Amino acid sequence: AFSRKFTENFMQNVKFSFISKRKVSYTVSGILVVASIISLLTLGLNQGVEFTGGRSYVVKFNETISVEDVRDSVAKEFASVADAANSSVEVKQFGDDNQVRIVTQYQPEGLDGEEANDVVDRLLFAALDQYFTIDDFGFEEFRTAGDGVAQWGIVSSEQVNESISSEMTVNSIIAVLIALVAIGLYIAVRFRRWQWAMGATVALAHNALLVIGIFSMLYAVMPFNLEVNQAFIAAILTIIGYSINDTVVIFDRIREYMGLYPKRDIRSNINNAICATLSRTINTSGTTLVTLLSIFIFGGETIRGFVFALILGVVIGTYSSVFIATPIAYDCQRKKALKADEE
């Protein structure tokens, strides 16, 4: 047996009119969307180097190091010469346990080209010199490891300029929009009702906007990094895919009930369909959240922001499938039916 007496009938006999509460959910979501837009316009986002430009380094040490210690040292060094918005750094283990990847948005004021590279390289050396236990290891050895002159130091480096970062910003927005349009078309074709496609697409856009808005509102106060980078865009696309899965399950059950009980009004069929799928919705979301929370707590600093976005996406996506996507589909169908009756 895979169940117990207190779980085998979990959410099986729920009777609740979700559709009658849609004005409440519209109001709550409307307030959150407006708050997100205001935050984006006033506070902005903590954008990563991919969207603002900056430099990326792979540094190899002569012995095993602590990534956390390296991160603290680099962050402290860059913070000493720049404000918080221009001194953001990201440090991750890269391959072996004596190698890290360091990304910084710092740009020396009034400098560019080789002069700017030299300033940033020297700041990096000042932060990391203490971790090299080698005699006669200086700045020139540190910066020439990638040229084969030295064995330890900067193995590789690359710069993301403003034109590339602008292109990545545009491409990221296009990727999200294409995902929304493609899923909307899929729903319209699968269920042969544009109203259901409208509900699903609006709900998905609502999910993405709320996650982005929450990142905007919290990045300055959370104890971990809420940076908007390529991983964040991947999280948004993952959230869109996850959210539509639950919505499709509900829509499938509504279509089934409409076929089985054609004489019932659509409101009853929709409410009954949501109630019938509620157990599956909560179980799926619950098990996903348990996994994500474990990764969030024990997975380390570097992926915490990414996992936090997924956690928000699961919670908001589950809510929107029941309280946004389905009610909007209902309202669109109801208005069409009323218009047909008037004609």
Coordinates of C-alpha atoms in Angstrom, one line a residue:
A1 CA 0.0 0.0 0.0
F2 CA 1.3 3.4 -1.0
S3 CA -1.1 5.5 1.2
R4 CA -2.3 5.8 4.7
K5 CA -5.8 6.5 6.0
F6 CA -5.1 10.2 6.6
T7 CA -3.7 10.7 3.1
E8 CA -5.6 8.3 0.8
N9 CA -8.6 10.6 0.4
F10 CA -6.5 13.8 0.5
M11 CA -8.4 16.6 -1.3
Q12 CA -10.7 14.0 -2.9
N13 CA -14.1 15.5 -1.8
V14 CA -13.3 19.3 -1.9
K15 CA -16.3 21.5 -2.8
F16 CA -15.3 25.1 -3.4
S17 CA -16.5 27.7 -5.9
F18 CA -13.1 29.0 -7.2
I19 CA -14.8 31.0 -10.0
S20 CA -16.9 33.0 -7.5
K21 CA -13.6 34.2 -5.9
R22 CA -12.1 35.4 -9.1
K23 CA -12.6 39.1 -8.4
V24 CA -10.5 38.6 -5.2
S25 CA -7.7 36.9 -7.1
Y26 CA -7.9 39.5 -9.9
T27 CA -7.5 42.3 -7.2
V28 CA -4.6 40.6 -5.4
S29 CA -2.8 39.9 -8.7
G30 CA -3.5 43.4 -9.9
I31 CA -1.9 44.9 -6.8
L32 CA 1.1 42.7 -7.1
V33 CA 1.6 43.4 -10.8
V34 CA 1.3 47.2 -10.2
A35 CA 3.8 46.9 -7.3
S36 CA 6.2 45.0 -9.6
I37 CA 6.0 47.6 -12.3
I38 CA 6.6 50.4 -9.9
S39 CA 9.5 48.6 -8.4
L40 CA 11.0 47.9 -11.9
L41 CA 10.6 51.6 -12.8
T42 CA 12.1 52.9 -9.6
L43 CA 14.5 50.3 -8.1
G44 CA 15.4 48.5 -11.3
L45 CA 17.1 45.1 -11.3
N46 CA 20.5 43.8 -10.0
Q47 CA 21.7 43.0 -13.5
G48 CA 24.5 40.6 -14.1
V49 CA 27.5 41.1 -16.3
E50 CA 25.7 39.6 -19.3
F51 CA 23.4 42.6 -19.4
T52 CA 25.6 45.4 -18.2
G53 CA 29.0 44.5 -19.5
G54 CA 32.1 43.5 -17.5
R55 CA 34.9 40.9 -17.3
S56 CA 35.1 37.2 -16.7
Y57 CA 38.3 35.4 -15.4
V58 CA 39.2 31.8 -14.8
V59 CA 41.9 31.7 -12.1
K60 CA 43.9 28.7 -11.1
F61 CA 45.6 28.3 -7.7
N62 CA 48.5 26.1 -6.7
E63 CA 46.5 24.4 -4.0
T64 CA 42.9 23.8 -3.0
I65 CA 41.1 27.0 -1.9
S66 CA 37.8 27.9 -0.3
V67 CA 35.5 29.5 -2.8
E68 CA 33.7 31.4 0.0
D69 CA 37.0 32.9 1.2
V70 CA 38.0 33.9 -2.3
R71 CA 34.5 35.5 -2.9
D72 CA 34.8 37.5 0.3
S73 CA 38.3 38.7 -0.6
V74 CA 37.4 39.7 -4.1
A75 CA 34.2 41.4 -3.0
K76 CA 36.0 43.4 -0.3
E77 CA 38.7 44.5 -2.7
F78 CA 36.4 45.8 -5.4
A79 CA 34.0 47.4 -2.9
S80 CA 37.0 49.5 -1.7
V81 CA 37.2 51.3 -5.1
A82 CA 33.6 51.3 -6.3
D83 CA 30.0 51.7 -5.1
A84 CA 27.8 48.7 -4.6
A85 CA 26.2 48.9 -8.1
N86 CA 29.6 48.9 -9.8
S87 CA 31.5 46.4 -7.7
S88 CA 29.3 43.3 -8.0
V89 CA 31.3 40.1 -8.2
E90 CA 30.4 36.5 -8.8
V91 CA 32.8 33.7 -7.8
K92 CA 32.2 30.0 -8.6
Q93 CA 34.2 26.9 -8.6
F94 CA 35.2 26.1 -12.1
G95 CA 36.4 22.5 -12.7
D96 CA 38.9 21.4 -10.1
D97 CA 38.8 22.5 -6.5
N98 CA 41.8 24.8 -7.1
Q99 CA 40.2 26.8 -9.9
V100 CA 37.5 29.5 -9.9
R101 CA 35.6 31.6 -12.3
I102 CA 35.3 35.3 -11.3
V103 CA 32.9 37.7 -13.0
T104 CA 32.9 41.5 -12.2
Q105 CA 31.0 44.4 -13.5
Y106 CA 33.6 46.9 -12.3
Q107 CA 34.7 49.4 -15.0
P108 CA 37.4 51.9 -14.0
E109 CA 36.1 55.4 -14.5
G110 CA 37.5 57.3 -17.5
L111 CA 39.5 54.3 -18.7
D112 CA 39.0 51.7 -21.4
G113 CA 41.0 49.1 -23.4
E114 CA 44.3 47.8 -22.0
E115 CA 44.5 50.5 -19.3
A116 CA 41.2 49.4 -17.8
N117 CA 42.2 45.8 -18.1
D118 CA 45.4 46.5 -16.2
V119 CA 43.6 48.3 -13.4
V120 CA 41.1 45.4 -13.0
D121 CA 43.8 42.8 -13.2
R122 CA 45.8 44.5 -10.5
L123 CA 42.7 44.7 -8.2
L124 CA 42.1 41.0 -8.7
F125 CA 45.8 40.2 -7.9
A126 CA 45.6 42.3 -4.7
A127 CA 42.6 40.3 -3.6
L128 CA 44.0 36.8 -4.5
D129 CA 47.7 37.2 -3.8
Q130 CA 47.3 35.7 -0.3
Y131 CA 46.0 32.4 -1.7
F132 CA 49.2 31.7 -3.8
T133 CA 51.8 30.0 -1.6
I134 CA 54.6 30.3 -4.2
D135 CA 57.9 32.0 -3.9
D136 CA 58.6 34.9 -6.2
F137 CA 55.0 35.0 -7.5
G138 CA 54.1 38.5 -8.6
F139 CA 51.6 40.3 -10.8
E140 CA 53.2 39.5 -14.1
E141 CA 53.2 35.8 -13.3
F142 CA 49.6 36.1 -12.1
R143 CA 48.3 37.6 -15.4
T144 CA 50.4 35.4 -17.8
A145 CA 49.2 31.9 -16.9
G146 CA 46.9 31.9 -19.9
D147 CA 49.9 32.6 -22.2
G148 CA 51.8 29.6 -20.9
V149 CA 54.4 31.8 -19.1
A150 CA 53.2 30.8 -15.6
Q151 CA 51.4 27.7 -14.4
W152 CA 49.1 29.5 -11.9
G153 CA 47.1 32.6 -12.1
I154 CA 44.7 33.9 -14.8
V155 CA 44.1 31.0 -17.1
S156 CA 41.7 32.8 -19.3
S157 CA 39.8 36.1 -19.4
E158 CA 37.2 37.7 -21.6
Q159 CA 35.3 41.0 -21.7
V160 CA 31.6 41.6 -22.4
N161 CA 31.2 45.0 -23.9
E162 CA 28.1 47.1 -24.0
S163 CA 27.1 46.1 -27.5
I164 CA 27.1 42.4 -26.7
S165 CA 25.3 43.0 -23.4
S166 CA 22.6 45.0 -25.2
E167 CA 22.2 42.3 -27.7
M168 CA 21.8 39.7 -25.0
T169 CA 19.2 41.8 -23.3
V170 CA 17.1 42.0 -26.5
N171 CA 17.5 38.3 -27.2
S172 CA 16.4 37.4 -23.6
I173 CA 13.2 39.5 -24.0
I174 CA 12.5 37.9 -27.4
A175 CA 13.1 34.4 -26.0
V176 CA 10.5 35.0 -23.2
L177 CA 8.0 36.5 -25.7
I178 CA 8.4 33.7 -28.1
A179 CA 7.8 31.2 -25.3
L180 CA 4.6 32.9 -24.3
V181 CA 3.3 33.2 -27.9
A182 CA 4.2 29.6 -28.8
I183 CA 2.4 28.2 -25.7
G184 CA -0.6 30.4 -26.4
L185 CA -0.8 29.0 -29.9
Y186 CA -0.4 25.4 -28.5
I187 CA -3.3 25.9 -26.1
A188 CA -5.5 27.4 -28.8
V189 CA -4.8 24.5 -31.2
R190 CA -5.1 21.8 -28.5
F191 CA -8.3 23.0 -27.0
R192 CA -9.7 24.8 -30.0
R193 CA -10.7 27.7 -27.9
W194 CA -8.9 31.1 -28.1
Q195 CA -10.4 31.9 -24.7
W196 CA -8.4 29.2 -23.0
A197 CA -5.3 30.3 -24.8
M198 CA -5.9 33.8 -23.6
G199 CA -6.3 32.7 -20.0
A200 CA -3.1 30.6 -20.1
T201 CA -1.0 33.3 -21.8
V202 CA -2.1 36.0 -19.4
A203 CA -1.4 33.8 -16.4
L204 CA 2.1 32.9 -17.7
A205 CA 2.9 36.6 -18.4
H206 CA 1.6 37.4 -14.9
N207 CA 3.9 34.7 -13.4
A208 CA 7.0 36.0 -15.2
L209 CA 6.3 39.6 -14.3
L210 CA 5.7 38.8 -10.6
V211 CA 9.0 36.9 -10.3
I212 CA 10.9 39.7 -12.0
G213 CA 9.1 42.2 -9.8
I214 CA 9.9 40.4 -6.6
F215 CA 13.6 40.2 -7.6
S216 CA 13.5 44.0 -8.1
M217 CA 11.9 44.6 -4.7
L218 CA 14.1 42.3 -2.7
Y219 CA 17.6 42.3 -4.3
A220 CA 18.8 45.1 -1.9
V221 CA 17.6 43.5 1.3
M222 CA 18.0 39.7 0.8
P223 CA 21.1 38.1 2.4
F224 CA 21.9 36.3 -0.8
N225 CA 22.5 37.5 -4.4
L226 CA 19.4 38.1 -6.5
E227 CA 21.2 38.9 -9.7
V228 CA 19.4 38.9 -13.1
N229 CA 21.7 37.0 -15.4
Q230 CA 21.5 34.1 -17.9
A231 CA 20.6 31.7 -15.2
F232 CA 17.7 33.9 -14.2
I233 CA 16.4 34.0 -17.8
A234 CA 16.6 30.2 -17.8
A235 CA 14.6 30.1 -14.5
I236 CA 11.9 32.3 -16.1
L237 CA 11.6 30.0 -19.1
T238 CA 11.5 27.0 -16.7
I239 CA 8.7 28.7 -14.7
I240 CA 6.7 29.3 -17.9
G241 CA 7.0 25.6 -18.8
Y242 CA 6.2 24.4 -15.3
S243 CA 3.2 26.6 -15.0
I244 CA 1.6 25.7 -18.2
N245 CA 1.8 22.0 -17.3
D246 CA -0.6 22.4 -14.4
T247 CA -2.9 24.7 -16.4
V248 CA -3.2 22.1 -19.2
V249 CA -4.1 19.4 -16.6
I250 CA -7.0 21.6 -15.3
F251 CA -8.1 22.5 -18.8
D252 CA -8.1 18.8 -19.8
R253 CA -10.4 18.0 -16.9
I254 CA -12.7 20.9 -17.7
R255 CA -13.0 19.7 -21.3
E256 CA -13.7 16.1 -20.0
Y257 CA -16.4 17.4 -17.7
M258 CA -18.0 19.5 -20.4
G259 CA -18.2 16.3 -22.5
L260 CA -19.6 14.1 -19.7
Y261 CA -22.0 16.7 -18.3
P262 CA -23.1 18.9 -21.3
K263 CA -26.3 20.1 -19.5
R264 CA -24.4 21.5 -16.5
D265 CA -23.5 25.2 -16.7
I266 CA -19.9 25.9 -17.4
R267 CA -19.3 27.4 -14.0
S268 CA -20.1 24.1 -12.3
N269 CA -18.0 22.1 -14.7
I270 CA -15.0 24.4 -14.1
N271 CA -15.3 24.4 -10.3
N272 CA -15.7 20.6 -10.3
A273 CA -12.7 20.2 -12.6
I274 CA -10.5 22.4 -10.4
C275 CA -11.6 20.5 -7.3
A276 CA -11.0 17.2 -9.0
T277 CA -7.4 18.1 -9.9
L278 CA -6.6 19.9 -6.6
S279 CA -5.0 16.9 -5.0
R280 CA -2.7 16.4 -8.0
T281 CA -1.9 20.1 -8.1
I282 CA -0.9 20.3 -4.4
N283 CA 1.0 17.0 -4.5
T284 CA 3.0 18.0 -7.6
S285 CA 3.8 21.5 -6.3
G286 CA 4.6 20.2 -2.8
T287 CA 7.1 17.6 -3.9
T288 CA 8.7 20.1 -6.2
L289 CA 9.0 22.7 -3.5
V290 CA 10.5 20.2 -1.0
T291 CA 13.3 19.4 -3.6
L292 CA 13.9 23.1 -4.4
L293 CA 14.0 24.1 -0.7
S294 CA 16.6 21.4 -0.1
I295 CA 18.8 22.7 -2.9
F296 CA 18.2 26.3 -1.7
I297 CA 19.4 25.5 1.8
F298 CA 22.2 23.1 1.0
G299 CA 23.1 23.9 -2.6
G300 CA 25.5 26.7 -1.9
E301 CA 25.6 30.5 -2.5
T302 CA 26.2 30.4 -6.2
I303 CA 22.8 28.8 -7.2
R304 CA 20.7 30.3 -4.4
G305 CA 19.3 33.1 -6.5
F306 CA 18.4 30.7 -9.4
V307 CA 16.6 28.3 -7.0
F308 CA 14.8 31.2 -5.3
A309 CA 13.4 32.2 -8.7
L310 CA 12.2 28.6 -9.2
I311 CA 10.6 28.5 -5.8
L312 CA 8.7 31.7 -6.5
G313 CA 7.7 30.4 -9.9
V314 CA 6.3 27.1 -8.5
V315 CA 4.2 29.0 -5.8
I316 CA 3.0 31.7 -8.2
G317 CA 2.4 29.3 -11.1
T318 CA 0.3 27.0 -9.0
Y319 CA -1.8 29.9 -7.7
S320 CA -2.2 31.4 -11.2
S321 CA -3.3 28.1 -12.8
V322 CA -6.3 27.9 -10.4
F323 CA -7.1 31.6 -9.8
I324 CA -6.0 33.4 -12.9
A325 CA -5.8 31.2 -16.0
T326 CA -9.0 29.3 -15.5
P327 CA -11.1 32.3 -14.3
I328 CA -10.0 34.4 -17.3
A329 CA -10.9 31.6 -19.7
Y330 CA -14.3 31.4 -18.0
D331 CA -14.9 35.1 -18.3
C332 CA -13.9 35.1 -22.0
Q333 CA -16.2 32.2 -22.7
R334 CA -19.1 33.7 -20.7
K335 CA -18.9 37.0 -22.5
K336 CA -18.9 35.2 -25.8
A337 CA -22.0 33.2 -24.7
L338 CA -23.8 36.3 -23.6
K339 CA -23.0 38.1 -26.8
A340 CA -24.4 35.1 -28.8
D341 CA -27.6 35.2 -26.7
E342 CA -28.1 38.9 -27.4
E343 CA -27.7 38.4 -31.1

